[in-house]
Short mmCIF file of C-alpha atoms in Angstrom, two decimals:
data_model
loop_
_atom_site.label_atom_id
_atom_site.label_comp_id
_atom_site.label_asym_id
_atom_site.label_seq_id
_atom_site.Cartn_x
_atom_site.Cartn_y
_atom_site.Cartn_z
CA PRO A 15 -4.62 -43.00 -160.75
CA ILE A 16 -5.50 -46.62 -161.40
CA VAL A 17 -9.26 -46.41 -161.93
CA ALA A 18 -10.41 -45.28 -158.46
CA HIS A 19 -8.62 -47.69 -156.17
CA GLY A 20 -4.85 -47.15 -156.61
CA LEU A 21 -1.95 -44.98 -157.75
CA TYR A 22 1.14 -45.54 -159.84
CA ARG A 23 4.32 -43.69 -160.81
CA PHE A 24 7.20 -44.59 -163.06
CA ASP A 25 10.85 -43.67 -163.59
CA LEU A 26 11.86 -44.21 -167.22
CA ASP A 27 15.54 -43.66 -166.52
CA ALA A 28 15.57 -46.28 -163.81
CA GLY A 29 13.10 -48.47 -165.65
CA ARG A 30 10.90 -48.77 -162.59
CA ILE A 31 7.11 -48.62 -162.03
CA GLU A 32 5.64 -48.31 -158.54
CA LEU A 33 2.05 -49.32 -157.68
CA ALA A 34 0.19 -48.48 -154.47
CA PRO A 35 -3.36 -49.33 -153.35
CA VAL A 36 -5.57 -46.64 -151.79
CA ALA A 37 -7.58 -47.78 -148.81
CA GLY A 38 -11.20 -46.81 -149.28
CA GLY A 39 -10.71 -45.85 -152.90
CA LEU A 40 -10.41 -42.45 -154.57
CA GLY A 41 -13.33 -40.04 -154.51
CA PRO A 42 -14.17 -37.27 -156.99
CA ALA A 43 -12.08 -34.73 -155.06
CA GLU A 44 -8.96 -36.92 -155.10
CA LEU A 45 -9.35 -37.78 -158.78
CA ALA A 46 -9.82 -34.10 -159.67
CA LEU A 47 -6.65 -33.19 -157.79
CA LEU A 48 -4.62 -35.91 -159.49
CA GLY A 49 -5.83 -34.75 -162.89
CA ALA A 50 -4.84 -31.13 -162.31
CA PRO A 51 -1.46 -29.51 -163.05
CA GLU A 52 1.28 -29.83 -160.48
CA THR A 53 0.76 -26.33 -159.15
CA ILE A 54 -2.61 -24.69 -158.50
CA ARG A 55 -2.64 -21.02 -157.58
CA VAL A 56 -5.69 -19.83 -155.68
CA PRO A 57 -6.37 -16.08 -155.32
CA ALA A 58 -6.73 -14.95 -151.73
CA ALA A 59 -10.37 -14.01 -152.23
CA ASP A 60 -11.18 -17.55 -153.38
CA VAL A 61 -9.34 -19.38 -150.60
CA PRO A 62 -12.40 -19.89 -148.34
CA GLU A 63 -14.43 -21.35 -151.20
CA PHE A 64 -11.50 -23.52 -152.33
CA LEU A 65 -11.00 -24.88 -148.83
CA ALA A 66 -14.69 -25.73 -148.42
CA ALA A 67 -15.14 -27.26 -151.87
CA HIS A 68 -11.85 -29.12 -152.29
CA VAL A 69 -9.40 -29.14 -149.41
CA HIS A 70 -11.70 -30.06 -146.54
CA PRO A 71 -13.27 -32.97 -148.49
CA LEU A 72 -9.73 -34.21 -149.23
CA ALA A 73 -8.80 -33.91 -145.57
CA ARG A 74 -11.38 -36.54 -144.70
CA THR A 75 -9.33 -39.21 -146.48
CA LEU A 76 -5.84 -37.75 -147.01
CA ALA A 77 -3.26 -36.16 -144.76
CA ILE A 78 -2.64 -32.62 -146.00
CA THR A 79 0.71 -31.02 -145.09
CA SER A 80 2.74 -27.96 -146.04
CA ARG A 81 6.37 -28.56 -147.10
CA ASP A 82 7.54 -25.17 -145.86
CA GLU A 83 4.92 -24.90 -143.10
CA SER A 84 3.61 -21.70 -144.69
CA PHE A 85 0.04 -23.01 -144.68
CA GLU A 86 -1.99 -24.39 -141.81
CA LEU A 87 -5.26 -26.09 -142.67
CA PRO A 88 -8.13 -24.47 -140.73
CA PRO A 89 -10.38 -26.80 -138.74
CA THR A 90 -13.08 -28.48 -140.78
CA PRO A 91 -16.34 -26.50 -140.43
CA PRO A 92 -18.87 -28.57 -138.47
CA ALA A 93 -21.92 -29.92 -140.26
CA THR A 94 -25.36 -28.60 -139.38
CA LEU A 95 -27.97 -30.99 -137.97
CA VAL A 96 -31.26 -30.33 -139.75
CA LEU A 97 -34.76 -31.44 -138.75
CA ASP A 98 -37.22 -31.34 -141.62
CA ALA A 99 -40.74 -31.08 -140.11
CA ARG A 100 -43.60 -31.27 -142.59
CA TYR A 101 -47.21 -30.71 -141.51
CA GLU A 102 -49.77 -32.42 -143.72
CA PRO A 103 -53.59 -32.55 -143.73
CA ASP A 104 -55.51 -34.80 -141.33
CA ASP A 105 -53.09 -34.17 -138.45
CA VAL A 106 -50.05 -35.83 -140.03
CA LEU A 107 -46.51 -34.73 -139.16
CA ARG A 108 -43.46 -36.12 -140.95
CA LEU A 109 -40.01 -35.79 -139.38
CA ALA A 110 -36.72 -36.41 -141.20
CA TRP A 111 -33.13 -35.76 -140.10
CA ARG A 112 -29.94 -35.03 -142.04
CA TRP A 113 -26.51 -33.48 -141.79
CA GLU A 114 -25.68 -30.52 -144.05
CA HIS A 115 -21.94 -30.16 -144.65
CA ALA A 116 -20.00 -27.00 -145.44
CA ASP A 117 -19.22 -28.24 -148.96
CA GLY A 118 -22.94 -28.59 -149.76
CA ARG A 119 -23.17 -32.34 -149.20
CA THR A 120 -25.90 -33.92 -147.14
CA SER A 121 -25.64 -37.18 -145.23
CA GLU A 122 -27.85 -39.31 -143.03
CA VAL A 123 -27.74 -39.16 -139.25
CA ASP A 124 -26.27 -42.57 -138.49
CA PRO A 125 -25.32 -43.26 -134.86
CA SER A 126 -23.57 -46.47 -135.92
CA ALA A 127 -21.11 -44.61 -138.19
CA GLY A 128 -17.56 -44.03 -137.01
CA PRO A 129 -16.30 -40.74 -135.54
CA ASP A 130 -16.34 -37.79 -137.92
CA PRO A 131 -14.76 -34.43 -137.00
CA GLU A 132 -17.52 -32.61 -138.89
CA LEU A 133 -20.35 -34.15 -136.85
CA ASP A 134 -21.28 -32.90 -133.40
CA GLU A 135 -22.16 -36.10 -131.60
CA ASP A 136 -22.79 -34.20 -128.36
CA LEU A 137 -25.49 -32.23 -130.16
CA VAL A 138 -27.13 -35.46 -131.31
CA ALA A 139 -27.14 -36.66 -127.70
CA ARG A 140 -28.78 -33.42 -126.51
CA VAL A 141 -31.44 -33.70 -129.21
CA ALA A 142 -32.05 -37.32 -128.23
CA ASP A 143 -32.58 -36.23 -124.62
CA GLU A 144 -35.29 -33.78 -125.72
CA LEU A 145 -36.94 -36.26 -128.08
CA GLY A 146 -36.77 -39.40 -126.04
CA TRP A 147 -35.27 -41.24 -129.01
CA VAL A 148 -32.15 -41.00 -131.21
CA PRO A 149 -32.88 -38.74 -134.20
CA PHE A 150 -31.80 -40.74 -137.21
CA GLU A 151 -34.89 -42.44 -138.67
CA ALA A 152 -37.73 -40.70 -140.47
CA VAL A 153 -40.87 -40.66 -138.32
CA LEU A 154 -44.54 -40.36 -139.26
CA LEU A 155 -46.81 -39.04 -136.51
CA ARG A 156 -50.60 -39.00 -136.69
CA GLY A 157 -53.41 -37.49 -134.64
CA ILE A 158 -52.67 -37.01 -130.97
CA ASP A 159 -49.03 -38.07 -131.48
CA ALA A 160 -48.52 -35.24 -133.97
CA ALA A 161 -50.26 -32.76 -131.67
CA GLU A 162 -48.22 -33.83 -128.64
CA PHE A 163 -44.97 -33.45 -130.58
CA ALA A 164 -45.95 -29.97 -131.78
CA ILE A 165 -47.03 -28.85 -128.31
CA GLU A 166 -44.35 -30.45 -126.14
CA ARG A 167 -41.29 -31.47 -128.16
CA MET A 168 -41.07 -28.78 -130.82
CA PRO A 169 -40.67 -25.82 -128.41
CA ARG A 170 -37.87 -27.66 -126.61
CA LEU A 171 -36.11 -28.37 -129.90
CA GLU A 172 -36.54 -24.74 -130.96
CA ALA A 173 -34.91 -23.66 -127.70
CA LEU A 174 -32.05 -26.04 -128.48
CA VAL A 175 -31.66 -24.34 -131.88
CA GLY A 176 -31.21 -21.03 -130.07
CA ARG A 177 -28.48 -22.49 -127.87
CA ASN A 178 -26.64 -24.02 -130.85
CA ALA A 179 -26.62 -21.22 -133.40
CA GLY A 180 -25.48 -22.59 -136.75
CA GLY A 181 -25.18 -26.17 -135.53
CA PHE A 182 -28.86 -27.09 -135.46
CA ARG A 183 -31.72 -25.95 -137.67
CA ILE A 184 -35.41 -26.82 -138.04
CA ASP A 185 -37.02 -26.49 -141.47
CA VAL A 186 -40.81 -26.36 -141.15
CA ARG A 187 -43.03 -26.96 -144.15
CA GLY A 188 -46.79 -26.87 -144.33
CA GLU A 189 -49.19 -25.08 -142.00
CA ARG A 190 -49.03 -26.04 -138.34
CA PRO A 191 -52.53 -26.62 -136.94
CA ASP A 192 -53.50 -24.58 -133.91
CA TYR A 193 -52.64 -27.32 -131.46
CA ARG A 194 -53.09 -26.33 -127.81
CA GLU A 195 -53.77 -27.96 -124.49
CA ALA A 196 -57.31 -27.81 -123.09
CA THR A 197 -57.13 -26.44 -119.55
CA GLU A 198 -60.83 -26.39 -118.65
CA ARG A 199 -62.21 -28.92 -116.17
CA PRO A 200 -64.04 -31.81 -117.90
CA GLU A 201 -67.72 -32.13 -116.95
CA LEU A 202 -69.51 -35.47 -117.01
CA ALA A 203 -73.24 -36.06 -117.51
CA VAL A 204 -74.82 -39.53 -117.52
CA SER A 205 -78.35 -40.64 -118.33
CA LEU A 206 -80.35 -43.84 -118.58
CA VAL A 207 -82.94 -44.48 -121.29
CA GLU A 208 -85.19 -47.50 -121.57
CA SER A 209 -83.90 -49.84 -124.25
CA ARG A 210 -85.86 -51.85 -126.78
CA THR A 211 -83.96 -54.86 -125.50
CA ARG A 212 -85.59 -56.54 -122.51
CA ASP A 213 -83.80 -56.21 -119.16
CA TRP A 214 -81.41 -53.49 -120.37
CA PHE A 215 -81.11 -49.69 -120.18
CA ASP A 216 -79.01 -47.63 -122.56
CA LEU A 217 -76.39 -45.60 -120.71
CA GLY A 218 -75.65 -42.17 -122.12
CA VAL A 219 -72.33 -40.56 -121.22
CA VAL A 220 -71.55 -36.99 -122.29
CA VAL A 221 -68.24 -35.28 -121.51
CA THR A 222 -67.86 -31.56 -122.20
CA VAL A 223 -64.74 -29.42 -121.92
CA GLY A 224 -65.27 -25.68 -121.92
CA GLY A 225 -68.66 -26.19 -123.53
CA ARG A 226 -67.22 -28.41 -126.27
CA ARG A 227 -68.67 -31.91 -126.45
CA VAL A 228 -66.15 -34.74 -126.56
CA PRO A 229 -67.10 -37.46 -129.11
CA PHE A 230 -68.30 -40.66 -127.45
CA MET A 231 -66.38 -43.37 -129.31
CA PRO A 232 -62.94 -41.68 -129.56
CA LEU A 233 -63.01 -40.93 -125.83
CA PHE A 234 -63.93 -44.46 -124.78
CA ARG A 235 -61.45 -46.05 -127.18
CA ALA A 236 -58.71 -43.77 -125.85
CA LEU A 237 -59.59 -44.77 -122.29
CA ALA A 238 -59.74 -48.47 -123.18
CA THR A 239 -56.36 -48.43 -124.94
CA GLY A 240 -54.59 -46.60 -122.11
CA ARG A 241 -53.98 -43.31 -123.91
CA THR A 242 -53.11 -40.35 -121.70
CA ARG A 243 -54.38 -37.71 -124.14
CA MET A 244 -56.84 -37.35 -126.99
CA LEU A 245 -57.17 -34.82 -129.80
CA LEU A 246 -60.44 -32.90 -130.01
CA VAL A 247 -62.00 -31.59 -133.21
CA ASP A 248 -60.89 -28.01 -132.46
CA LYS A 249 -57.25 -29.22 -132.31
CA SER A 250 -57.03 -28.91 -128.54
CA THR A 251 -55.64 -31.86 -126.60
CA LEU A 252 -57.46 -33.27 -123.60
CA SER A 253 -55.50 -34.91 -120.80
CA LEU A 254 -57.01 -38.24 -119.78
CA ASP A 255 -54.67 -38.49 -116.81
CA LEU A 256 -57.34 -37.12 -114.47
CA PRO A 257 -59.21 -38.82 -111.60
CA VAL A 258 -62.58 -38.45 -113.34
CA PHE A 259 -61.31 -40.41 -116.34
CA ASP A 260 -59.63 -43.06 -114.19
CA GLU A 261 -62.95 -43.78 -112.49
CA LEU A 262 -64.88 -43.56 -115.75
CA ARG A 263 -62.50 -46.07 -117.34
CA ASP A 264 -63.09 -48.52 -114.49
CA LEU A 265 -66.87 -48.13 -114.71
CA ILE A 266 -66.87 -48.57 -118.48
CA GLU A 267 -64.87 -51.78 -118.16
CA GLU A 268 -67.41 -53.04 -115.65
CA ALA A 269 -70.40 -51.98 -117.75
CA GLY A 270 -69.40 -53.74 -120.94
CA THR A 271 -66.71 -54.65 -123.42
CA LEU A 272 -65.36 -52.47 -126.18
CA ASP A 273 -67.25 -54.38 -128.87
CA GLU A 274 -70.54 -53.35 -127.29
CA TRP A 275 -69.73 -49.64 -127.44
CA GLU A 276 -70.44 -49.28 -131.15
CA THR A 277 -74.09 -48.71 -130.28
CA GLY A 278 -73.49 -47.43 -126.75
CA ILE A 279 -73.08 -48.80 -123.26
CA ARG A 280 -75.87 -50.79 -121.64
CA ILE A 281 -76.62 -51.49 -118.00
CA HIS A 282 -78.69 -54.47 -116.94
CA ARG A 283 -81.70 -53.68 -114.81
CA SER A 284 -80.22 -55.65 -111.95
CA ARG A 285 -77.02 -53.53 -111.79
CA ALA A 286 -78.30 -50.90 -109.38
CA SER A 287 -74.94 -50.43 -107.66
CA LEU A 288 -73.18 -49.74 -110.96
CA TRP A 289 -75.54 -46.88 -111.80
CA ALA A 290 -75.00 -45.50 -108.29
CA ASP A 291 -71.27 -45.35 -109.04
CA PHE A 292 -71.96 -43.41 -112.24
CA GLU A 293 -74.21 -41.00 -110.32
CA ASP A 294 -71.46 -40.36 -107.77
CA LEU A 295 -68.95 -39.67 -110.51
CA ALA A 296 -71.07 -37.44 -112.76
CA ASP A 297 -71.81 -33.74 -112.45
CA VAL A 298 -75.32 -34.43 -113.82
CA ALA A 299 -77.21 -37.75 -113.69
CA GLU A 300 -80.65 -38.45 -115.17
CA PRO A 301 -82.00 -41.94 -114.47
CA ALA A 302 -85.04 -43.28 -116.29
CA LEU A 303 -88.30 -43.42 -114.34
CA ALA A 304 -88.50 -47.19 -114.80
CA TRP A 305 -84.97 -47.49 -113.46
CA ARG A 306 -85.89 -45.61 -110.29
CA ALA A 307 -88.70 -48.04 -109.62
CA THR A 308 -86.39 -50.99 -110.22
CA VAL A 309 -83.67 -49.60 -107.97
CA ALA A 310 -86.11 -48.95 -105.14
CA GLY A 311 -87.01 -52.63 -105.06
CA LEU A 312 -83.54 -54.02 -105.66
CA GLU A 313 -81.71 -51.84 -103.16
CA HIS A 314 -84.28 -51.57 -100.40
CA GLY A 315 -86.27 -54.78 -100.82
CA GLU A 316 -89.47 -52.86 -101.51
CA VAL A 317 -91.44 -55.73 -103.01
CA PRO A 318 -95.18 -54.91 -102.97
CA GLU A 319 -97.22 -57.16 -100.63
CA LEU A 320 -99.69 -58.28 -103.26
CA PRO A 321 -102.65 -60.52 -102.43
CA PRO A 322 -102.87 -63.86 -104.24
CA PRO A 323 -104.55 -63.63 -107.66
CA SER A 324 -108.32 -63.91 -107.30
CA GLY A 325 -108.52 -66.44 -110.11
CA LEU A 326 -106.00 -68.82 -108.55
CA ALA A 327 -107.83 -71.99 -107.43
CA LEU A 328 -105.12 -73.12 -105.01
CA PRO A 329 -104.22 -71.42 -101.75
CA LEU A 330 -100.60 -70.28 -101.38
CA ARG A 331 -98.54 -71.12 -98.36
CA PRO A 332 -96.67 -68.15 -96.76
CA TYR A 333 -93.32 -68.92 -98.41
CA GLN A 334 -95.11 -69.52 -101.73
CA LEU A 335 -96.82 -66.15 -101.38
CA ASP A 336 -93.40 -64.52 -100.83
CA GLY A 337 -92.08 -66.25 -103.94
CA PHE A 338 -95.08 -65.14 -106.00
CA ARG A 339 -94.65 -61.55 -104.85
CA TRP A 340 -90.95 -61.62 -105.80
CA LEU A 341 -91.79 -63.00 -109.25
CA ALA A 342 -94.48 -60.35 -109.67
CA PHE A 343 -91.95 -57.66 -108.77
CA LEU A 344 -89.45 -58.99 -111.31
CA HIS A 345 -92.17 -59.17 -113.95
CA ALA A 346 -93.31 -55.61 -113.27
CA ASN A 347 -89.73 -54.38 -113.69
CA ARG A 348 -89.07 -56.52 -116.77
CA LEU A 349 -86.44 -58.58 -114.98
CA GLY A 350 -85.80 -62.26 -115.42
CA GLY A 351 -85.70 -64.55 -112.42
CA VAL A 352 -85.16 -68.13 -111.27
CA LEU A 353 -86.92 -70.05 -108.51
CA ALA A 354 -84.64 -72.62 -106.93
CA ASP A 355 -85.97 -74.91 -104.21
CA ASP A 356 -86.38 -78.56 -103.30
CA MET A 357 -88.85 -80.69 -105.21
CA GLY A 358 -92.44 -80.59 -104.04
CA LEU A 359 -92.34 -77.11 -102.46
CA GLY A 360 -94.57 -75.43 -105.01
CA LYS A 361 -92.36 -73.73 -107.56
CA THR A 362 -94.88 -74.54 -110.29
CA VAL A 363 -97.83 -73.06 -108.42
CA GLN A 364 -95.84 -69.88 -107.75
CA CYS A 365 -95.20 -69.53 -111.48
CA LEU A 366 -98.86 -70.21 -112.29
CA ALA A 367 -99.82 -67.58 -109.73
CA LEU A 368 -97.62 -65.11 -111.59
CA VAL A 369 -99.28 -65.98 -114.90
CA GLN A 370 -102.75 -65.52 -113.38
CA HIS A 371 -101.65 -62.23 -111.81
CA ALA A 372 -100.41 -60.95 -115.18
CA LEU A 373 -103.63 -62.01 -116.92
CA GLU A 374 -105.79 -60.28 -114.35
CA ARG A 375 -103.80 -57.07 -114.76
CA ALA A 376 -103.83 -57.34 -118.54
CA ALA A 377 -100.03 -57.42 -118.41
CA THR A 378 -100.00 -60.35 -120.82
CA ASP A 379 -102.44 -62.18 -123.04
CA ALA A 380 -100.55 -65.45 -123.40
CA ALA A 381 -98.13 -67.57 -121.41
CA ALA A 382 -96.50 -70.95 -121.77
CA ALA A 383 -95.63 -73.25 -118.89
CA ALA A 384 -93.64 -76.47 -118.91
CA ALA A 385 -94.47 -78.52 -115.83
CA PRO A 386 -93.71 -82.08 -114.63
CA ASP A 387 -96.42 -84.78 -114.59
CA ALA A 388 -96.62 -84.52 -110.83
CA ALA A 389 -97.79 -80.92 -111.10
CA THR A 390 -100.40 -81.54 -113.78
CA GLY A 391 -101.80 -84.78 -112.40
CA ALA A 392 -101.02 -86.62 -115.62
#
């Protein structure tokens, strides 16, 4: 050989040297053959090993013939497709693919490589159908993705191993968590609690599956990001592709943005219809007492017909009395409000009536009013 890229021979009698390039170069098997004696005798018992270790590797690059046709090269043994699945702590699953050849070599699964008689491309296609992707790159799966693969994909691949004995193998390392699918019906309970923040109630949402409580933040983040499943602490997977979760997702989006969920969902006191939607959806609903009073007024117009404050020096016209009563209702339910009317119709006196009403009921001990000169006589 000429290094590893050519051959030569010479005839001293004729004074001639012949040189020939070798396309693709010479590998270890070719170089070993060229360095051996002209004749190699292989005992019959060693023929299978010799074919696997030397002849079949040579056949990938050289044409092997028999001068007297006394030997016929057996077909090259197909390589085995191997999936290495490694389970790691914290719900991590690593997947890696390789070919194992009869001569002990391993090679990557490369769909872009040219045809190779040792590789079963049809098998790769069948595996890809089960996976949903072509198995050639290493994959790292975490959390629900790892659980879904173990529950759904792995059994299908194992069945494929059984149908392709010797051609496909799965090597599993590490301890597989007890992943399983939760089949119990999710139950939803909602509650309202008075918040320290004016005008708001804290909304409590509790989802249980088979008596197991589903964590608040992971559930809502999964719903907000469009996930179809989530992994529970007991390694069961919960399907989010259920009507109750579709409606809950819509209500959560209406109630607040994701950034507000860190401390929980809040409902403004004026959102009576939103709470009604939660009540319809939930198996159990517990509204706050203050909320019930607010809802009664907001939904049914039950504004108490209060008399004018006794300490108010000015008489109230009928429409001003209605405005005062509405303001008093908002004040009693800790709701903000705005009076909008034409100039000169008594918005200031309605506000002063509210202040006097609150003072007489000891609902406040101080108030500030900003009024135009026309209202103060200045």
